Coordinates of C-alpha atoms in Angstrom, one line a residue:
Chain A
M1 CA -4.4 -59.1 0.8
A2 CA -6.2 -56.0 1.5
D3 CA -5.4 -53.0 -0.9
L4 CA -2.5 -51.6 0.2
V5 CA -2.3 -47.9 1.7
G6 CA 1.5 -47.5 1.8
K7 CA 4.1 -49.2 0.2
I8 CA 7.8 -48.5 1.2
R9 CA 10.4 -50.4 -0.6
G10 CA 14.2 -50.0 0.0
V11 CA 14.0 -47.0 1.5
T12 CA 17.1 -45.2 3.2
K13 CA 17.2 -41.6 4.4
L14 CA 20.6 -39.9 4.9
Y15 CA 20.7 -36.4 6.5
T16 CA 23.6 -34.4 7.0
R17 CA 23.8 -32.7 10.5
D18 CA 26.8 -30.2 11.3
G19 CA 28.8 -32.0 9.0
F20 CA 28.3 -35.4 9.8
D21 CA 26.1 -37.9 8.0
V22 CA 23.4 -39.6 10.0
L23 CA 21.3 -42.7 8.6
A24 CA 18.0 -42.1 9.7
L25 CA 16.4 -45.1 7.7
D26 CA 18.1 -48.2 6.3
N27 CA 16.9 -49.9 3.2
V28 CA 13.3 -50.3 4.6
D29 CA 10.7 -52.4 3.3
L30 CA 6.8 -52.0 5.0
D31 CA 4.0 -52.8 3.4
I32 CA 0.5 -50.9 5.3
P33 CA -2.9 -52.3 4.2
A34 CA -6.1 -50.6 4.3
G35 CA -7.7 -50.4 7.4
D36 CA -4.6 -50.8 9.4
F37 CA -3.7 -49.0 12.7
V38 CA 0.2 -49.2 13.1
A39 CA 2.3 -48.0 16.2
L40 CA 5.8 -47.2 15.2
M41 CA 7.8 -47.2 18.6
G42 CA 11.3 -47.1 18.9
P43 CA 14.3 -45.0 20.9
S44 CA 14.8 -41.3 19.8
G45 CA 16.5 -40.9 16.7
S46 CA 15.5 -44.3 15.5
G47 CA 13.4 -42.6 12.3
K48 CA 10.3 -43.4 13.4
S49 CA 9.1 -39.6 12.7
T50 CA 11.5 -39.7 9.3
L51 CA 9.6 -42.6 8.3
L52 CA 6.5 -40.9 9.2
N53 CA 7.5 -37.7 7.2
L54 CA 8.3 -39.7 3.5
L55 CA 4.9 -41.0 3.9
A56 CA 3.4 -37.8 4.4
G57 CA 5.3 -36.7 1.4
I58 CA 6.8 -33.8 3.5
D59 CA 10.3 -35.1 3.0
R60 CA 11.9 -37.3 0.6
P61 CA 14.0 -40.5 0.6
T62 CA 18.0 -40.3 -0.4
S63 CA 17.1 -43.7 -2.2
G64 CA 14.2 -46.1 -2.5
D65 CA 10.4 -45.9 -3.1
V66 CA 7.4 -44.4 -1.2
S67 CA 3.8 -45.1 -2.6
V68 CA 0.4 -44.2 -1.0
M69 CA -2.6 -45.3 -2.6
G70 CA -1.0 -46.3 -5.4
T71 CA 1.2 -42.9 -6.3
P72 CA 4.7 -43.0 -6.1
L73 CA 5.5 -39.8 -3.9
G74 CA 8.7 -39.5 -6.0
T75 CA 7.1 -38.6 -9.2
L76 CA 5.2 -35.8 -8.0
S77 CA 6.3 -32.1 -7.7
E78 CA 6.3 -30.0 -4.6
S79 CA 3.0 -28.4 -5.4
Q80 CA 1.6 -31.7 -6.6
L81 CA 2.5 -33.1 -3.4
A82 CA 0.7 -30.2 -1.6
S83 CA -2.3 -30.8 -3.3
W84 CA -2.0 -34.9 -3.2
R85 CA -1.2 -34.7 0.4
N86 CA -4.5 -32.2 1.4
R87 CA -6.5 -34.8 -0.6
H88 CA -5.2 -38.1 0.9
V89 CA -3.4 -37.3 4.1
G90 CA -4.4 -36.5 7.3
Y91 CA -1.7 -35.3 9.7
I92 CA -1.6 -34.9 13.5
F93 CA 1.3 -33.0 15.6
Q94 CA 2.4 -33.7 18.8
S95 CA 1.9 -30.5 19.9
F96 CA -1.3 -29.7 18.0
N97 CA 0.2 -26.9 15.7
L98 CA -3.1 -25.1 15.7
I99 CA -3.0 -21.8 14.2
P100 CA -3.3 -19.2 17.4
V101 CA -5.9 -16.7 15.6
L102 CA -8.0 -19.1 14.4
T103 CA -11.1 -20.5 15.9
A104 CA -11.5 -24.1 16.3
Y105 CA -13.9 -24.1 13.4
E106 CA -11.8 -21.9 11.4
N107 CA -9.0 -24.0 12.1
V108 CA -10.8 -27.3 11.0
E109 CA -11.8 -25.6 8.0
L110 CA -8.2 -24.5 6.4
P111 CA -7.9 -27.6 4.4
L112 CA -11.0 -27.6 3.0
L113 CA -10.2 -24.1 1.7
L114 CA -8.2 -25.8 -0.6
T115 CA -10.6 -28.1 -2.1
N116 CA -13.5 -27.4 -4.0
L117 CA -16.4 -27.3 -1.5
G118 CA -18.3 -24.0 -1.2
K119 CA -19.3 -22.3 2.1
S120 CA -22.3 -24.4 3.0
D121 CA -20.5 -28.0 2.4
R122 CA -17.4 -26.8 4.4
K123 CA -19.7 -26.0 7.3
R124 CA -21.3 -29.1 7.6
S125 CA -17.9 -31.0 6.8
V126 CA -16.4 -28.9 9.7
E127 CA -19.5 -29.5 12.1
T128 CA -19.2 -33.0 11.5
A129 CA -15.8 -33.1 12.2
L130 CA -15.7 -31.7 15.2
D131 CA -19.1 -33.1 16.4
L132 CA -17.1 -36.5 15.8
V133 CA -14.6 -35.1 18.4
G134 CA -16.8 -34.3 21.0
L135 CA -16.2 -30.3 20.5
A136 CA -19.4 -29.3 18.7
D137 CA -19.6 -26.7 21.5
R138 CA -16.4 -25.3 21.4
M139 CA -16.5 -24.1 17.6
D140 CA -15.5 -20.6 18.2
H141 CA -13.0 -21.0 20.8
R142 CA -9.5 -19.9 20.1
P143 CA -6.7 -22.6 20.9
R144 CA -5.6 -21.0 23.8
Q145 CA -9.0 -21.2 25.1
L146 CA -9.1 -25.0 24.9
S147 CA -7.4 -27.4 27.0
G148 CA -4.5 -29.4 25.5
G149 CA -6.5 -32.5 25.0
Q150 CA -9.0 -30.4 23.5
E151 CA -6.8 -28.7 21.3
Q152 CA -5.1 -32.0 20.0
R153 CA -9.2 -33.4 19.5
V154 CA -9.4 -30.1 17.1
A155 CA -6.5 -31.2 15.3
I156 CA -7.7 -34.7 14.7
A157 CA -11.0 -32.9 13.4
R158 CA -8.6 -31.2 11.3
A159 CA -7.0 -34.3 10.0
I160 CA -10.3 -36.0 9.2
V161 CA -12.3 -33.0 7.7
V162 CA -10.9 -33.9 4.1
D163 CA -11.7 -37.4 4.9
P164 CA -8.1 -38.7 3.8
D165 CA -7.1 -42.1 2.9
V166 CA -4.4 -42.2 5.6
I167 CA -4.1 -40.5 9.0
L168 CA -0.5 -39.8 10.2
A169 CA -0.2 -39.0 13.9
D170 CA 3.1 -38.1 15.3
E171 CA 3.0 -39.0 19.5
P172 CA -0.5 -37.8 18.8
T173 CA -0.5 -38.3 23.1
G174 CA 3.0 -36.8 23.9
N175 CA 2.1 -33.6 25.2
L176 CA -1.1 -34.5 26.9
D177 CA -2.0 -35.8 30.9
A178 CA -3.2 -39.8 30.8
R179 CA -6.8 -38.8 30.5
S180 CA -6.7 -36.3 27.9
G181 CA -4.3 -39.1 26.3
E182 CA -6.7 -41.7 26.7
E183 CA -9.1 -39.5 25.0
V184 CA -7.1 -38.7 22.2
M185 CA -6.6 -42.7 22.0
S186 CA -10.5 -43.6 21.7
I187 CA -10.9 -41.2 19.0
L188 CA -8.4 -42.7 16.7
T189 CA -9.7 -46.1 17.6
T190 CA -13.0 -45.4 17.0
L191 CA -12.1 -43.7 13.4
N192 CA -9.9 -46.8 12.7
E193 CA -12.7 -49.4 13.7
K194 CA -15.6 -47.6 13.0
L195 CA -14.8 -45.7 10.1
T196 CA -11.9 -48.0 8.6
K197 CA -9.5 -45.4 8.4
T198 CA -5.7 -46.5 7.8
I199 CA -4.0 -45.0 10.8
V200 CA 0.2 -45.0 11.2
M201 CA 1.2 -43.6 14.6
V202 CA 4.2 -42.9 15.9
T203 CA 4.8 -42.9 19.8
H204 CA 6.9 -44.0 22.6
D205 CA 4.2 -44.8 25.0
P206 CA 3.6 -48.4 25.1
H207 CA 0.2 -47.9 26.4
A208 CA -1.0 -45.8 23.5
A209 CA 0.7 -48.2 21.4
G210 CA -1.6 -50.9 22.9
F211 CA -4.6 -49.3 20.9
A212 CA -2.8 -50.2 17.4
K213 CA -3.4 -53.2 15.7
R214 CA 0.2 -53.8 14.5
Q215 CA 3.4 -52.4 16.8
L216 CA 6.3 -51.9 14.5
H217 CA 10.0 -51.2 16.1
L218 CA 12.7 -49.3 14.5
E219 CA 16.2 -49.2 16.0
K220 CA 19.0 -47.2 13.9
G221 CA 16.6 -46.8 10.9
V222 CA 15.7 -50.4 10.7
L223 CA 12.8 -52.2 11.3
V224 CA 13.8 -54.8 13.8
E225 CA 10.2 -56.5 15.2
S226 CA 7.0 -56.4 14.2
V227 CA 3.8 -57.2 17.2
G228 CA 0.4 -58.0 16.2
K229 CA -2.3 -57.8 18.2
G230 CA -3.6 -60.7 20.2
Chain B
M1 CA -6.3 -20.9 -3.1
A2 CA -4.9 -18.3 -0.6
L3 CA -5.2 -18.3 2.9
P4 CA -8.0 -16.4 4.4
I5 CA -7.4 -12.9 4.6
K6 CA -8.7 -12.9 8.2
Y7 CA -5.5 -14.8 8.8
N8 CA -3.3 -12.3 8.2
I9 CA -5.4 -9.7 9.3
R10 CA -5.5 -11.2 13.2
N11 CA -2.1 -11.6 13.0
V12 CA -1.5 -8.2 12.5
L13 CA -3.6 -7.3 15.2
V14 CA -2.1 -9.8 17.5
R15 CA 1.0 -7.6 16.9
K16 CA -0.6 -4.5 17.8
G17 CA 2.6 -2.6 19.0
T18 CA 4.8 -3.5 15.9
T19 CA 2.2 -3.3 13.7
L20 CA 1.6 0.6 14.6
A21 CA 5.3 1.1 14.9
T22 CA 5.6 -0.2 11.1
A23 CA 2.7 1.7 10.0
T24 CA 3.3 4.7 11.2
S25 CA 7.0 4.9 10.0
I26 CA 4.9 4.2 6.6
G27 CA 2.3 7.0 7.5
I28 CA 4.8 9.5 8.0
T29 CA 6.7 8.7 4.8
V30 CA 3.1 8.8 2.9
A31 CA 2.5 12.1 4.5
V32 CA 5.1 13.7 3.3
F33 CA 4.6 12.4 0.0
L34 CA 1.1 13.5 0.1
M35 CA 1.9 17.0 2.0
V36 CA 4.2 17.8 -1.0
M37 CA 1.9 16.7 -3.8
A38 CA -0.8 18.5 -2.3
L39 CA 1.5 21.7 -2.3
A40 CA 2.3 21.2 -6.2
R41 CA -1.8 20.4 -6.7
G42 CA -2.7 23.7 -4.9
I43 CA -0.3 25.2 -7.6
D44 CA -1.7 23.8 -10.6
L45 CA -5.3 24.4 -9.3
T46 CA -4.7 28.2 -8.9
L47 CA -3.0 28.4 -12.2
Q48 CA -5.4 26.1 -13.9
S49 CA -8.4 28.7 -12.9
S50 CA -6.7 31.6 -13.3
G51 CA -7.0 31.9 -17.2
E52 CA -10.5 33.1 -19.2
P53 CA -10.9 30.5 -21.8
L54 CA -11.6 33.6 -24.1
N55 CA -8.5 35.5 -23.1
L56 CA -5.1 36.0 -25.0
I57 CA -2.4 37.1 -23.4
V58 CA 0.1 39.1 -25.7
L59 CA 4.1 39.4 -25.2
R60 CA 6.9 40.5 -26.9
E61 CA 8.0 38.0 -29.2
G62 CA 10.8 35.3 -27.5
A63 CA 9.8 36.6 -23.9
T64 CA 8.9 33.9 -21.3
A65 CA 7.8 36.3 -18.7
E66 CA 5.8 39.5 -18.3
L67 CA 8.7 41.1 -16.4
V68 CA 11.0 40.5 -19.5
S69 CA 8.6 41.6 -22.1
D70 CA 8.0 45.2 -23.5
I71 CA 5.1 46.5 -25.3
D72 CA 4.7 49.9 -26.7
Q73 CA 1.2 52.0 -27.0
A74 CA 1.4 51.6 -30.7
K75 CA 1.6 48.0 -30.8
F76 CA -1.3 47.9 -28.1
D77 CA -3.4 50.6 -30.3
T78 CA -2.8 47.9 -33.1
V79 CA -3.8 44.2 -31.3
K80 CA -6.9 45.9 -29.7
F81 CA -8.7 46.8 -32.7
L82 CA -8.0 43.4 -34.5
D83 CA -10.9 41.8 -35.9
G84 CA -12.2 39.0 -33.4
V85 CA -11.2 41.2 -30.2
A86 CA -14.2 41.3 -28.0
T87 CA -15.8 44.5 -27.5
A88 CA -18.2 46.1 -24.5
N89 CA -20.1 49.4 -24.9
G90 CA -18.2 50.1 -28.0
E91 CA -15.1 49.9 -26.6
P92 CA -12.5 46.7 -27.3
L93 CA -12.1 44.3 -24.2
A94 CA -8.0 44.7 -24.0
A95 CA -6.0 45.9 -21.0
A96 CA -2.5 46.9 -21.5
E97 CA -0.8 46.1 -18.3
A98 CA 2.8 46.5 -16.9
I99 CA 4.5 44.5 -14.0
T100 CA 7.4 45.2 -11.3
L101 CA 8.5 43.8 -8.6
L102 CA 8.1 44.7 -4.9
Y103 CA 10.6 42.7 -1.5
R104 CA 8.7 42.7 0.9
P105 CA 9.3 40.6 4.4
R106 CA 6.7 38.0 5.3
K107 CA 5.1 38.2 8.5
G108 CA 6.5 36.6 11.3
Q109 CA 9.9 36.5 9.6
S110 CA 12.9 38.6 8.6
Q111 CA 13.4 37.1 5.4
G112 CA 10.7 38.3 2.4
A113 CA 10.1 37.5 -1.3
N114 CA 9.3 39.4 -4.4
V115 CA 5.5 40.4 -4.9
T116 CA 4.0 41.2 -8.1
I117 CA 2.9 44.7 -8.3
R118 CA 0.5 45.1 -11.6
G119 CA -0.7 48.1 -13.2
T120 CA -4.0 47.8 -14.4
G121 CA -6.3 49.7 -17.0
P122 CA -10.0 50.2 -16.8
Q123 CA -10.7 47.0 -18.6
S124 CA -8.4 44.7 -16.5
T125 CA -10.9 43.7 -13.9
A126 CA -13.7 43.2 -16.6
L127 CA -10.9 40.6 -18.3
R128 CA -10.9 38.5 -15.3
S129 CA -14.0 36.9 -13.6
G130 CA -14.4 36.6 -10.2
F131 CA -12.6 39.7 -9.0
R132 CA -14.5 41.8 -6.2
I133 CA -13.1 44.5 -3.7
D134 CA -13.3 43.1 -0.1
R135 CA -12.5 46.0 1.9
G136 CA -11.7 49.2 1.4
R137 CA -12.1 50.7 -2.1
A138 CA -10.8 50.7 -5.3
F139 CA -7.8 52.8 -6.3
Q140 CA -8.2 56.4 -8.3
P141 CA -7.2 56.1 -12.0
G142 CA -3.9 58.3 -11.5
L143 CA -3.6 58.5 -8.0
A144 CA -0.5 56.5 -6.2
E145 CA -3.2 54.2 -4.7
A146 CA -3.0 50.4 -4.4
I147 CA -5.4 47.6 -4.1
V148 CA -4.0 44.2 -2.3
S149 CA -5.3 40.9 -2.4
Q150 CA -6.3 39.6 0.9
R151 CA -3.6 36.7 0.7
I152 CA -0.8 39.0 0.2
A153 CA -2.4 41.1 2.9
D154 CA -2.2 38.2 4.9
R155 CA 1.3 37.0 4.4
F156 CA 3.5 40.0 4.2
Q157 CA 4.0 42.8 6.4
A158 CA 2.6 46.1 6.4
L159 CA 0.5 45.4 3.2
D160 CA -2.9 46.2 4.5
V161 CA -5.2 49.2 3.8
G162 CA -3.4 52.4 5.1
D163 CA -0.1 51.0 4.6
R164 CA 2.6 52.7 2.1
F165 CA 5.0 51.2 -0.1
K166 CA 7.4 52.8 -2.5
I167 CA 8.1 52.2 -6.2
Q168 CA 11.0 53.9 -6.6
N169 CA 10.7 57.6 -5.5
S170 CA 7.1 57.5 -5.4
E171 CA 5.1 56.4 -2.3
F172 CA 1.8 54.2 -2.9
T173 CA -1.0 54.1 -0.7
I174 CA -3.2 50.7 -0.3
V175 CA -6.5 52.0 -0.2
G176 CA -8.4 48.1 -0.5
V177 CA -8.3 44.7 -0.4
F178 CA -9.3 42.1 -3.3
D179 CA -10.4 38.8 -3.6
A180 CA -10.1 36.9 -7.0
G181 CA -11.9 33.6 -6.3
G182 CA -8.4 31.8 -5.5
K183 CA -6.7 33.0 -8.8
A184 CA -2.9 33.5 -9.6
F185 CA -3.5 37.2 -9.4
E186 CA -4.6 37.0 -6.0
S187 CA -1.0 37.1 -5.4
E188 CA -0.6 40.4 -6.4
I189 CA -1.0 44.3 -5.6
W190 CA -2.9 46.5 -8.4
V191 CA -2.0 50.2 -9.0
D192 CA -3.1 52.1 -11.8
I193 CA -1.3 51.4 -14.8
N194 CA -0.3 55.3 -15.3
A195 CA 0.8 55.7 -11.9
L196 CA 3.1 52.9 -12.1
K197 CA 4.4 53.7 -15.5
N198 CA 4.8 57.5 -13.8
A199 CA 6.6 56.1 -10.9
T200 CA 8.7 53.3 -13.1
N201 CA 9.8 56.1 -15.9
R202 CA 8.5 53.3 -18.1
P203 CA 6.7 54.4 -21.5
T204 CA 5.9 50.9 -22.6
Y205 CA 3.8 48.0 -20.9
S206 CA 4.7 44.4 -19.9
S207 CA 1.9 42.8 -21.6
V208 CA -1.9 43.4 -23.3
L209 CA -4.9 41.3 -22.1
L210 CA -7.0 40.9 -24.7
R211 CA -10.8 39.3 -24.9
V212 CA -11.8 37.3 -28.4
S213 CA -15.5 37.2 -29.7
D214 CA -15.5 33.5 -29.8
A215 CA -13.2 30.1 -29.6
A216 CA -12.5 30.1 -33.1
A217 CA -10.7 33.8 -32.4
L218 CA -8.6 32.5 -30.1
S219 CA -6.7 31.0 -33.0
T220 CA -7.0 33.7 -35.8
V221 CA -6.4 36.5 -33.6
A222 CA -3.4 34.6 -32.1
A223 CA -2.4 34.3 -36.1
R224 CA -2.8 37.8 -37.0
I225 CA -0.6 38.7 -34.3
A226 CA 2.4 36.5 -35.0
E227 CA 1.8 37.1 -38.8
D228 CA 2.3 40.6 -38.8
Q229 CA 6.0 41.1 -38.8
R230 CA 5.9 44.9 -37.5
L231 CA 4.8 44.0 -34.1
Q232 CA 7.0 41.2 -33.0
L233 CA 4.3 40.0 -30.8
K234 CA 3.4 36.8 -29.7
A235 CA -0.3 35.9 -28.3
T236 CA -1.0 32.8 -26.1
P237 CA -4.4 31.5 -24.7
E238 CA -4.5 32.8 -21.1
V239 CA -5.1 29.3 -20.0
K240 CA -2.4 27.7 -21.8
W241 CA -0.3 30.6 -20.5
Y242 CA -0.9 29.6 -16.8
E243 CA -0.9 25.9 -17.2
D244 CA 2.9 26.3 -18.5
Q245 CA 3.6 28.5 -15.5
G246 CA 2.1 25.9 -13.4
G247 CA 3.8 22.9 -15.1
A248 CA 7.7 24.8 -14.4
T249 CA 7.0 25.5 -10.7
S250 CA 5.0 22.1 -9.4
G251 CA 7.0 19.9 -11.7
T252 CA 10.1 21.4 -9.9
I253 CA 8.3 20.8 -6.1
K254 CA 7.1 17.6 -7.4
G255 CA 10.2 16.2 -8.3
L256 CA 11.6 17.2 -5.1
G257 CA 8.7 15.5 -3.4
V258 CA 9.1 12.3 -5.1
F259 CA 12.8 12.6 -4.5
I260 CA 12.5 13.0 -0.5
A261 CA 9.5 10.5 -0.4
A262 CA 11.4 7.9 -2.5
I263 CA 14.2 8.3 0.3
M264 CA 11.9 8.3 3.5
A265 CA 10.3 4.8 1.5
V266 CA 13.5 3.0 1.1
G267 CA 13.6 3.6 5.2
A268 CA 10.2 2.8 5.7
G269 CA 10.4 -0.1 3.4
F270 CA 13.3 -1.9 5.7
A271 CA 11.4 -1.0 8.6
G272 CA 8.6 -3.3 7.1
M273 CA 10.7 -5.6 6.4
N274 CA 12.3 -6.1 9.3
T275 CA 8.8 -6.5 10.8
M276 CA 7.9 -9.0 8.3
Y277 CA 11.3 -11.2 8.9
A278 CA 10.4 -11.2 12.7
A279 CA 6.5 -12.2 11.8
V280 CA 8.2 -15.1 9.6
A281 CA 10.9 -16.0 12.5
N282 CA 8.1 -16.2 14.7
R283 CA 5.5 -18.1 12.9
T284 CA 8.1 -20.7 11.1
K285 CA 6.4 -23.9 12.5
E286 CA 3.1 -22.5 11.6
I287 CA 4.3 -22.1 8.0
G288 CA 5.3 -25.7 8.1
T289 CA 1.9 -27.2 9.5
L290 CA 0.1 -24.8 6.6
R291 CA 2.3 -26.7 4.0
V292 CA 1.6 -29.7 5.4
L293 CA -2.1 -29.0 4.8
G294 CA -1.3 -28.7 1.8
F295 CA -1.1 -24.7 1.3
G296 CA 1.6 -24.5 -1.6
R297 CA 4.7 -22.1 -1.6
L298 CA 2.6 -19.6 -3.4
S299 CA -0.1 -19.2 -1.0
I300 CA 2.7 -18.8 2.0
L301 CA 4.4 -16.1 -0.2
L302 CA 1.1 -14.5 -1.0
S303 CA -0.1 -14.8 2.5
F304 CA 2.9 -12.9 4.1
V305 CA 2.6 -9.8 1.0
L306 CA -0.5 -9.7 1.8
E307 CA 0.0 -8.8 5.5
S308 CA 2.7 -6.5 4.6
V309 CA 0.4 -4.7 2.3
T310 CA -2.0 -4.6 5.0
I311 CA 0.2 -3.2 7.5
A312 CA 1.3 -0.7 4.7
V313 CA -2.3 0.6 3.9
I314 CA -3.1 1.1 7.5
G315 CA 0.2 3.1 7.5
A316 CA -1.1 5.2 4.4
A317 CA -4.4 5.8 6.0
I318 CA -2.5 7.1 9.2
G319 CA -0.2 9.2 6.4
I320 CA -3.7 10.8 4.9
V321 CA -5.2 11.3 8.3
L322 CA -1.9 13.6 9.2
A323 CA -2.0 15.2 5.8
L324 CA -5.6 15.7 5.9
P325 CA -5.9 19.1 8.0
L326 CA -3.8 20.6 5.5
N327 CA -6.3 20.7 2.8
F328 CA -7.1 24.4 1.8
V329 CA -4.5 25.5 4.2
S330 CA -3.2 28.8 2.9
T331 CA 0.6 29.0 1.6
G332 CA 3.2 30.7 -0.9
T333 CA 6.0 29.8 -2.9
N334 CA 8.4 31.3 -5.8
N335 CA 6.6 31.5 -9.0
F336 CA 9.7 29.9 -11.4
T337 CA 8.5 31.7 -13.8
T338 CA 7.5 35.1 -12.6
F339 CA 10.3 34.6 -9.6
S340 CA 7.6 36.3 -7.3
E341 CA 5.3 34.9 -4.6
I342 CA 2.1 32.6 -5.7
A343 CA -0.2 32.2 -3.3
F344 CA -2.4 29.2 -2.9
N345 CA -4.0 26.5 -1.0
F346 CA -2.9 23.1 -0.3
R347 CA -5.1 20.8 -2.2
V348 CA -5.3 17.1 -0.7
T349 CA -7.8 16.0 -3.6
W350 CA -9.1 12.1 -4.0
D351 CA -6.9 11.3 -6.7
L352 CA -4.0 12.3 -4.6
M353 CA -5.0 10.4 -1.7
V354 CA -5.5 7.0 -3.8
A355 CA -2.3 7.9 -5.0
A356 CA -0.6 7.9 -1.2
L357 CA -2.6 4.9 -0.5
L358 CA -1.1 3.1 -3.6
F359 CA 2.4 4.4 -2.8
G360 CA 2.1 3.4 0.8
A361 CA 1.1 -0.3 -0.4
G362 CA 3.8 -0.2 -2.8
I363 CA 6.7 0.1 0.3
G364 CA 4.6 -2.6 2.2
L365 CA 5.0 -4.7 -1.1
F366 CA 9.1 -4.0 -1.4
G367 CA 9.0 -4.5 2.3
S368 CA 7.8 -7.8 2.0
L369 CA 8.9 -9.6 -1.0
L370 CA 12.1 -11.3 0.8
P371 CA 10.5 -12.3 4.2
S372 CA 7.8 -13.8 2.0
I373 CA 9.8 -15.8 -0.4
R374 CA 12.1 -16.7 2.5
A375 CA 9.0 -17.9 4.2
S376 CA 7.9 -19.6 1.0
R377 CA 11.0 -21.5 0.9
F378 CA 11.4 -23.2 4.2
A379 CA 11.8 -27.0 4.4
I380 CA 8.7 -28.3 5.6
V381 CA 10.5 -30.5 7.9
D382 CA 12.9 -28.0 9.4
A383 CA 9.9 -26.0 9.5
L384 CA 7.8 -27.9 11.8
R385 CA 11.2 -27.9 14.1
E386 CA 11.0 -24.7 14.9
N387 CA 9.7 -23.7 18.4

């Protein structure tokens, strides 16, 4: 069995919203091997994004354990988690979440500012990442000067620039037209197949999910189905 | 590592309108602070430059001002011949002088102020450097003639060459205008000491000004005067005498200035706080994103503090620009020691500008703390849900 990038055991997540308890995840177990490309599917409120957030260490389970690259995230403090996330996780958002006042280059460079890399090494990494997503000629553009598809590609470059162990994508094609969505999924597939990046993607879109190696279905916080590719 | 400064500067520039409004409110506060401090600094510099390093001023023991001092001719004759008193052409460099006050309306106002009239002797000008007649001529000894400083001529009604004023029943004619290089006695009218004594029917002097031969003699002559129980006089180095006057007057003005500026700073600080709360509210999702990328709470906190301080420093610069035209503008106020007008220039000095900049940055820091703490404490998941 390949090394596990993500290991989730007995994870339950309970929210309190407007005085009501909401069970987002109910005793979930999941293994994510290195090099996997998993699509998390399910209706709204099924717990997909919660599961992604737990893997990213931006939320904590009510009970159970989440380990990524062998690190039990529950043992890390807030600041340790921030530093860990910077080194090990690349996160892609549905609405791109680029910083509007920074150029594409500066957005991609942001995570590298938290590393020990010097300016010239950072420049090389940023240029490589932007080249990989086909936007080497848009480095000096601000987000509002880019199309939605281009913005998401910059966001992918930002997610991969630190060479993370796992890429987490929350509805990466949710705000894109079909053609741009196709381009984004093609880049993610390349990252998985050619650069062996482990990817966990939340999506509603069956077409996007079709690019993944595995599809996991969640309903009411419970993993109900796992479908492998051919 | 903190977020890059360009992130804050560009965010400040994106919100030009709010930035300018907040910066202006801080700028006005800083300008008021700087103007009042420039006023106090002007007084200090005027009085600090007024004393001659080898001069001693002698007053009656216990007197805190020339106006309440009293020295008779015999005592003057005693002190002027003490060892250590400098001489010129065989004569001791010493002047017995008397002070009285003249109430005069200011130009363009019905209200006025007291102007010091100094009765001066033959050595009075030799004891003060920088003195020169600018217009007209010097007064004739023994005659009821006067010379006024240019600043007093500029600031008060009917105190120019050809004008007349009365001291009790004697009418004095102004025959000249003098300049004293910005020193304190540029706030005075000078007349002949004997003419003043005649006009006021006063047989005694207010003070004696002595030039000593060297720095060491400052203390020995002062000690001789203090030790002579018959004299009941006290000698003070003229430099210290004026510095102490400056402290009394400028200290009160500084206190008032700090009080007004502090009240305004609270208002400006809250304006800054409002701006920063709005910035945090508008960028909540951005804060969540930065946290996901690995920036810690402290980086976020410092980033917003820096942004607020940047706006405040822009404001402080506006304040300095507003206050700068006052530099060297002539004004006057009441000297709390002599109870008479002291004319001086506003002085916006480098150290005051640095203090104003720090004061402005302090307002920015005050305004930023609560919003920045709020920004740094968002739960990432909640922040990302914001639109």
